[in-house]
PDB file of C-alpha atoms in Angstrom:
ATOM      1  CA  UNK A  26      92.114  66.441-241.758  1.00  0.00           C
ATOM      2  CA  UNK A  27      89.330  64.431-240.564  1.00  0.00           C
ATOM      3  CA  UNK A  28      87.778  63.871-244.327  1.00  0.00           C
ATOM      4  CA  UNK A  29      90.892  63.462-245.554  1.00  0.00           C
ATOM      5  CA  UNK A  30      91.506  60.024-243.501  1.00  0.00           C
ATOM      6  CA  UNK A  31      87.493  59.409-243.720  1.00  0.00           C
ATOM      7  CA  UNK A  32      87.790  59.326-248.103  1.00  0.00           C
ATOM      8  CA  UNK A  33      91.374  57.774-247.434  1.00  0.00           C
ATOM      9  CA  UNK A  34      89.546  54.823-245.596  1.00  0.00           C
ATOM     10  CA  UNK A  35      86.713  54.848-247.862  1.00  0.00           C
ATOM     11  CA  UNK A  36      89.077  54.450-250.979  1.00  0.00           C
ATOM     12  CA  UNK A  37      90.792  51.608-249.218  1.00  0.00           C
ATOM     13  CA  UNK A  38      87.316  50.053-248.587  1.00  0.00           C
ATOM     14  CA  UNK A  39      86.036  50.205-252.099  1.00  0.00           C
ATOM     15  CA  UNK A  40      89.522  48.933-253.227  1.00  0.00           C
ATOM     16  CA  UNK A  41      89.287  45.794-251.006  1.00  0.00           C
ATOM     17  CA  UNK A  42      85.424  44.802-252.659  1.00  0.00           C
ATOM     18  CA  UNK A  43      86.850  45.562-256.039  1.00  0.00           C
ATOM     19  CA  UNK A  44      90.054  43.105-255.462  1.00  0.00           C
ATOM     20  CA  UNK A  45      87.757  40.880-253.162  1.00  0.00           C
ATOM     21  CA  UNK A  46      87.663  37.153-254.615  1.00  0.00           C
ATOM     22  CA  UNK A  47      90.111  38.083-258.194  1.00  0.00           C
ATOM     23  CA  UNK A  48      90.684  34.409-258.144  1.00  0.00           C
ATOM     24  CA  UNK A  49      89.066  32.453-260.295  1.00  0.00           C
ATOM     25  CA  UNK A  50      88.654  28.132-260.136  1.00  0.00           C
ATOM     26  CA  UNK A  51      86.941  26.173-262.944  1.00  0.00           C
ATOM     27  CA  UNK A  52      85.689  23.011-262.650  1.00  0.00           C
ATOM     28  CA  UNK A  53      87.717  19.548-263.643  1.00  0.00           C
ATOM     29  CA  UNK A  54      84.579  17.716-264.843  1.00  0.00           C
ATOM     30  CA  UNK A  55      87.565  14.577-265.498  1.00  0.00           C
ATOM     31  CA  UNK A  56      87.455  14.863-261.886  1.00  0.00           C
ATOM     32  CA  UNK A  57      84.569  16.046-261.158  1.00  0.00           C
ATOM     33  CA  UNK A  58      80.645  14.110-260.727  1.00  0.00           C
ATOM     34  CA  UNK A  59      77.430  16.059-259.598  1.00  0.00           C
ATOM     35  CA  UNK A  60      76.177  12.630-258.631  1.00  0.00           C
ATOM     36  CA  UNK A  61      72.499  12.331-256.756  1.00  0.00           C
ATOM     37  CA  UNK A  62      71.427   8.984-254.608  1.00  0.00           C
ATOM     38  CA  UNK A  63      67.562   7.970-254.735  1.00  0.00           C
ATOM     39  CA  UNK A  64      65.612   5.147-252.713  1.00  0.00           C
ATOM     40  CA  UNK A  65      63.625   3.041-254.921  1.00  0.00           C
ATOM     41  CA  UNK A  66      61.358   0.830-253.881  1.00  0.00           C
ATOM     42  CA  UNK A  67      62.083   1.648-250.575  1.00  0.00           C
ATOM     43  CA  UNK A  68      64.626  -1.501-250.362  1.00  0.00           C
ATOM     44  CA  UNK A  69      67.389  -0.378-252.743  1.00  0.00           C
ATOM     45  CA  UNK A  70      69.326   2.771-254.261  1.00  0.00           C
ATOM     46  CA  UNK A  71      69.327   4.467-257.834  1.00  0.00           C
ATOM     47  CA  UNK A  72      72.042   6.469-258.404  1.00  0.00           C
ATOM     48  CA  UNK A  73      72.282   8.920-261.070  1.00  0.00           C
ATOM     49  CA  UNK A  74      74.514  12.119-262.146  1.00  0.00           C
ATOM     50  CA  UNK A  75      74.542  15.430-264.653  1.00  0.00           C
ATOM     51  CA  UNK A  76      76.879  15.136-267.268  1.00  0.00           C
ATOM     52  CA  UNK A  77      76.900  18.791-268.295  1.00  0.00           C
ATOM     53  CA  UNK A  78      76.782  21.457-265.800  1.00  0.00           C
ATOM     54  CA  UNK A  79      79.155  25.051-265.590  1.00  0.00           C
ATOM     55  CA  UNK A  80      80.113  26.718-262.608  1.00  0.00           C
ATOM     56  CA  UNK A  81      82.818  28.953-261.617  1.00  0.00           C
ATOM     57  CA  UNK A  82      84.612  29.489-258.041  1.00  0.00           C
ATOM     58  CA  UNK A  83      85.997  32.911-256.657  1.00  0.00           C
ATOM     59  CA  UNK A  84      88.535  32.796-254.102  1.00  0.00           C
ATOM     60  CA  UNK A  85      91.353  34.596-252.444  1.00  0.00           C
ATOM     61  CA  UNK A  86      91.698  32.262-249.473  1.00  0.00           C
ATOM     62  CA  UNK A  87      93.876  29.370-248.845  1.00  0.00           C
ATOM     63  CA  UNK A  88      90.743  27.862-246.671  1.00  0.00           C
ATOM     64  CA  UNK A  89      88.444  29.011-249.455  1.00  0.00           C
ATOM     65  CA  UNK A  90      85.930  30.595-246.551  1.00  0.00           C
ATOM     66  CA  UNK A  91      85.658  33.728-249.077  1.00  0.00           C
ATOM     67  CA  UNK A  92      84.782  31.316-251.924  1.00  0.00           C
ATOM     68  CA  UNK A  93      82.147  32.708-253.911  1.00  0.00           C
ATOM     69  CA  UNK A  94      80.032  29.763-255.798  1.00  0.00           C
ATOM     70  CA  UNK A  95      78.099  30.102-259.024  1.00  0.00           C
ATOM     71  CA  UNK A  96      76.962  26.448-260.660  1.00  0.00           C
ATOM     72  CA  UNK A  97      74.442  25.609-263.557  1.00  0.00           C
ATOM     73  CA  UNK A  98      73.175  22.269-264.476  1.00  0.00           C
ATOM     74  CA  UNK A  99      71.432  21.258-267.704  1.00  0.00           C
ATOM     75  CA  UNK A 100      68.703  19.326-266.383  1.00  0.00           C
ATOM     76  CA  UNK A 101      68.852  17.025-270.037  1.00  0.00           C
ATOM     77  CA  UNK A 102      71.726  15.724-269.100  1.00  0.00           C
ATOM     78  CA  UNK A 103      70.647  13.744-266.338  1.00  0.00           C
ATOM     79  CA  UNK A 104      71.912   9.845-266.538  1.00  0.00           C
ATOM     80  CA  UNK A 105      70.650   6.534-264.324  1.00  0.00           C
ATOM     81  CA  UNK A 106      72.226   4.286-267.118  1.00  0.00           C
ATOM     82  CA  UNK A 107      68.859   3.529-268.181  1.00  0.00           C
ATOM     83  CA  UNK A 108      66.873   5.071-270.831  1.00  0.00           C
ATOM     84  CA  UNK A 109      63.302   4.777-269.979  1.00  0.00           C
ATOM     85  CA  UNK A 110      64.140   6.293-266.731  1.00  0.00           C
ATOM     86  CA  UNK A 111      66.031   9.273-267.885  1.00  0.00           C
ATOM     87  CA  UNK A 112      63.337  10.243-270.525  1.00  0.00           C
ATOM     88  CA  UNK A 113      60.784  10.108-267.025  1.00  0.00           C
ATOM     89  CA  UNK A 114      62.507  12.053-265.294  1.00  0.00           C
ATOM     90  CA  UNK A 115      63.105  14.458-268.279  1.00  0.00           C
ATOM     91  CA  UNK A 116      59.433  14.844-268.083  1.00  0.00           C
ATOM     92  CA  UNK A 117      56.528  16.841-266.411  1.00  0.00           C
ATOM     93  CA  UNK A 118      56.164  14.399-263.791  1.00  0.00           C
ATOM     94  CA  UNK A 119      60.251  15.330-262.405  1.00  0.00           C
ATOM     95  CA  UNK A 120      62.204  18.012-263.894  1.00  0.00           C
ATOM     96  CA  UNK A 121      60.495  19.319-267.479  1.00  0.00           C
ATOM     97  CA  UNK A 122      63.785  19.549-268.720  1.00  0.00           C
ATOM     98  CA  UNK A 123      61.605  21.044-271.884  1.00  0.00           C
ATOM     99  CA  UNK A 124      60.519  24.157-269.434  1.00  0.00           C
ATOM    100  CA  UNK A 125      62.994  24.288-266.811  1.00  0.00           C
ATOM    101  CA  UNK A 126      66.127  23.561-268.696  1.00  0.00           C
ATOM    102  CA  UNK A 127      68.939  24.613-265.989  1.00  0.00           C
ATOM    103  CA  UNK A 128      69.207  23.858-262.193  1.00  0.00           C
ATOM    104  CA  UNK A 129      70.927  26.536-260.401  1.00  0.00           C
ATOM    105  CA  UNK A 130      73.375  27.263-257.069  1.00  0.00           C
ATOM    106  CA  UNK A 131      74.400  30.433-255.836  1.00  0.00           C
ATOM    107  CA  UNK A 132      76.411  29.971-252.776  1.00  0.00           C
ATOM    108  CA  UNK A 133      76.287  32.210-249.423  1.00  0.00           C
ATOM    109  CA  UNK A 134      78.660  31.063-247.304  1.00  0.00           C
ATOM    110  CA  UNK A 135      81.439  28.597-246.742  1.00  0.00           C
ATOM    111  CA  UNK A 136      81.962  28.269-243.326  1.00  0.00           C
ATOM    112  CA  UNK A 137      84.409  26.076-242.155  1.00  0.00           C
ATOM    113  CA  UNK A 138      83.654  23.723-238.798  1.00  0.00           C
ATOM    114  CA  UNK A 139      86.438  21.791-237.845  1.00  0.00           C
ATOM    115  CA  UNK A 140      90.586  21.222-239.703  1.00  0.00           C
ATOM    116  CA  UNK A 141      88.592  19.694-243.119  1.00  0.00           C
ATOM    117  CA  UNK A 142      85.083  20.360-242.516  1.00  0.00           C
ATOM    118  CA  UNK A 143      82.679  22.914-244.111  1.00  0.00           C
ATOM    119  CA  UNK A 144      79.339  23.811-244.606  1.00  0.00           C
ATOM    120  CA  UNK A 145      78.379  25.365-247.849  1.00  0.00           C
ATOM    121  CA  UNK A 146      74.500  27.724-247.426  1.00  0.00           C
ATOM    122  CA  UNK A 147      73.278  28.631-250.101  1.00  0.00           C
ATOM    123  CA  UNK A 148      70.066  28.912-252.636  1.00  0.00           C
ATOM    124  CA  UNK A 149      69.206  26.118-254.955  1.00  0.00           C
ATOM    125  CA  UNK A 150      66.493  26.555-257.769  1.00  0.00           C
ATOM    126  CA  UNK A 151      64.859  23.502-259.767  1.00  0.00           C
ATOM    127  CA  UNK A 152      61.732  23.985-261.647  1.00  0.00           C
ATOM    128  CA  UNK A 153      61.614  27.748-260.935  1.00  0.00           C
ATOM    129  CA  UNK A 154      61.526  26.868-256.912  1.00  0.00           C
ATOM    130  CA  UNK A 155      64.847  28.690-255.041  1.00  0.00           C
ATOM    131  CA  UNK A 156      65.332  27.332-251.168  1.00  0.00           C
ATOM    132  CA  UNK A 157      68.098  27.837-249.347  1.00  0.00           C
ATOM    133  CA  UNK A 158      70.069  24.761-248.730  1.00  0.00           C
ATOM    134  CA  UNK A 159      72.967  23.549-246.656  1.00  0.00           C
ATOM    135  CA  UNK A 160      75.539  21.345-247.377  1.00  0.00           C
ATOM    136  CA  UNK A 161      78.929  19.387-245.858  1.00  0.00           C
ATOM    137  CA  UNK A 162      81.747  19.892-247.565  1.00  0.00           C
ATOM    138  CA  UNK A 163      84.848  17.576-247.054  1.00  0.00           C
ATOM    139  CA  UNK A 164      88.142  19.737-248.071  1.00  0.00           C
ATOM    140  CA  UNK A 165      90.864  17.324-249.632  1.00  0.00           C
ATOM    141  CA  UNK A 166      93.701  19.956-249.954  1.00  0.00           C
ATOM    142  CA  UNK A 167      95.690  22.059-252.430  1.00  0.00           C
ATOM    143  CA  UNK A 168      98.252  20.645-254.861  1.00  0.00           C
ATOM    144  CA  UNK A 169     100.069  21.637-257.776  1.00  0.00           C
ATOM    145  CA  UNK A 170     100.009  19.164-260.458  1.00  0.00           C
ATOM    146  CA  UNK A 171     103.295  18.108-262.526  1.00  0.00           C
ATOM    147  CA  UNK A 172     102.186  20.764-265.525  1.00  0.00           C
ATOM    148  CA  UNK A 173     102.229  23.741-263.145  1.00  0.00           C
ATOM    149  CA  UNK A 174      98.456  23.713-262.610  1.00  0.00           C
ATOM    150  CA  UNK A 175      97.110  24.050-258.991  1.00  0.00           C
ATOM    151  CA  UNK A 176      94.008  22.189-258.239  1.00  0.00           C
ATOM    152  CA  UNK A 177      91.734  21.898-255.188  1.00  0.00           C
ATOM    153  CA  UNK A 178      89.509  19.153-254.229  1.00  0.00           C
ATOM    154  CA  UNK A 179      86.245  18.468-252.121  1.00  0.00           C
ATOM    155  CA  UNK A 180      83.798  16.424-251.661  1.00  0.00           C
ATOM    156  CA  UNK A 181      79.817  17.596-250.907  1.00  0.00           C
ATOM    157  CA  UNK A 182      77.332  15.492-249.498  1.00  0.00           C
ATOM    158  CA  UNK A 183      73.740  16.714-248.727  1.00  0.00           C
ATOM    159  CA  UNK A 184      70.234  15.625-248.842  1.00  0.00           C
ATOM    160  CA  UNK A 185      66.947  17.635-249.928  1.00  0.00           C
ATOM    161  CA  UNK A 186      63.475  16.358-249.919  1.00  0.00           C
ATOM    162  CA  UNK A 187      62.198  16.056-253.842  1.00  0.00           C
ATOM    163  CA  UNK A 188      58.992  17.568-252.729  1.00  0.00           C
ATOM    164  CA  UNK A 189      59.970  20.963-252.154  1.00  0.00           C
ATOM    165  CA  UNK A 190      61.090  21.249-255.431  1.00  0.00           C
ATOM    166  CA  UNK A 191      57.619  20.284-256.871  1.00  0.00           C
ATOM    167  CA  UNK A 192      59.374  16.705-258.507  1.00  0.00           C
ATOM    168  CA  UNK A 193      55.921  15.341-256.488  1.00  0.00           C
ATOM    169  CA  UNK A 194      55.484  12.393-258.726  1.00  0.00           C
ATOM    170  CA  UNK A 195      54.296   9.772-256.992  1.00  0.00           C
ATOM    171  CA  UNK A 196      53.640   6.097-256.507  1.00  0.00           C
ATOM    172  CA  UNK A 197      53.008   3.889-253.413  1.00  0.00           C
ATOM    173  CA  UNK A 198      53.740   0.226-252.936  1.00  0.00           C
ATOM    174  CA  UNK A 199      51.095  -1.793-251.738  1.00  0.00           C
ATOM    175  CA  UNK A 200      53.154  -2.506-248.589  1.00  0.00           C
ATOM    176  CA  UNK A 201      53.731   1.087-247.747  1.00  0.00           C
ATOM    177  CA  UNK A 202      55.740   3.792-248.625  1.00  0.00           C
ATOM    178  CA  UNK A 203      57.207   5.014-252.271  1.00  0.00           C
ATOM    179  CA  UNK A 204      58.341   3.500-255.460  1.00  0.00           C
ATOM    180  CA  UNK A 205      61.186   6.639-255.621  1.00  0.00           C
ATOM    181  CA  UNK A 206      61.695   7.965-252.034  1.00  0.00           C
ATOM    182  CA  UNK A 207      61.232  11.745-251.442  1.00  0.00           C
ATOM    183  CA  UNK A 208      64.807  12.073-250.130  1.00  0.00           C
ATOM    184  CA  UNK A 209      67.690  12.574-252.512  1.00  0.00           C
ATOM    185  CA  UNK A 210      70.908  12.620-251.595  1.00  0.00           C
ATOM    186  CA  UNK A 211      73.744  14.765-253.433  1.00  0.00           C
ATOM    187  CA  UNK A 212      77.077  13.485-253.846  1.00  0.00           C
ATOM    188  CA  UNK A 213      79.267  15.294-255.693  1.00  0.00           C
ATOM    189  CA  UNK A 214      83.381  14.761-255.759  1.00  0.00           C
ATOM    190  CA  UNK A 215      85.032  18.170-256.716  1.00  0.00           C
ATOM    191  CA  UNK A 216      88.250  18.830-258.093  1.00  0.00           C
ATOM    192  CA  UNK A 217      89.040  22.567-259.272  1.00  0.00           C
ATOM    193  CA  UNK A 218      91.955  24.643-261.088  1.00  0.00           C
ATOM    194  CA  UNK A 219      92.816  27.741-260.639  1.00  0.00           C
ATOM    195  CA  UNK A 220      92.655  29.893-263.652  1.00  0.00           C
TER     196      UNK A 220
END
């Protein structure tokens, strides 16, 4: 009797991981900006996004703490409005787009911190270098738009140091510090449907 509720319980393990996260969330990107934030000069901002990028949410929960998190980025894609700039950091001295076409997140965890708040762990890889990362995420709610979609949206802020990521290209200003600081800062609005 005693196997009989132990494979019983088993059964009704293995069929919670199989159902575990059957909800599936695309991105909007009409809504959506994987935006970055750079000091230059040390007295003023660049500001720059990735216009093509794929990633994919799983997630039973209303909260979204169960959310599962896969993202790609095609480094080419990066745009600062200016051309000269882009083609830089394109090349062997940032990203070498050429070699390391995709930036990647897996998330870990989604742990939420107060009504709204988050924080989003998880591993980010650019130029073949993974480190784990954390990040605050800002939940704006669940609606259902007027065609019967229903959409979620956040907002994630962060900041990583360029460095670790070997994008070590580097000038100083005669007055101290860097022509493009070490520090970026991520700033992405998100806005997700559910499939």
């Amino acid at each position: 009797m005693k196997q009989v509720f132990f494979y019983l319980a088993l059964f009704c393990g293995l069929t919670g991981v199989m159902q575990a996260q059957s909800t599936k969330w695309v991105f909007d990107k009409s809504h959506s900006k994987i935006g970055f934030e750079a000091t230059h000069m040390v007295i003023s901002k660049v500001q720059g996004n990735f216009t093509s990028y794929e990633g994919t949410v799983l997630s039973d929960k209303p909260d979204f703490t169960d959310a599962k998190i896969d993202f790609t980025i095609d480094v080419a894609s990066i745009n600062t409005e200016n051309e000269q700039r882009d083609n830089h950091l394109r090349s062997d001295d940032f990203f070498n787009a050429e070699k390391y076409p995709k930036i990647t997140f897996k998330g870990k965890s989604l742990k939420k911190v107060s009504d709204n708040q988050y924080k989003l762990s998880g591993d980010l890889t650019i130029r073949d270098v993974t480190k784990p990362v954390e990040l605050d995420v800002t939940y704006g709610g669940t609606v259902k738009d007027p065609w019967g979609n229903t959409r979620a949206g956040f907002h994630v802020k962060g900041v990583i140091d360029r460095f670790d990521y070997n994008l070590k290209w580097n000038a100083a200003l005669e007055t101290g510090g860097l022509v493009v600081g070490r520090e970026i800062v991520i700033n992405c609005p998100i806005e997700l449907i559910r499939q």
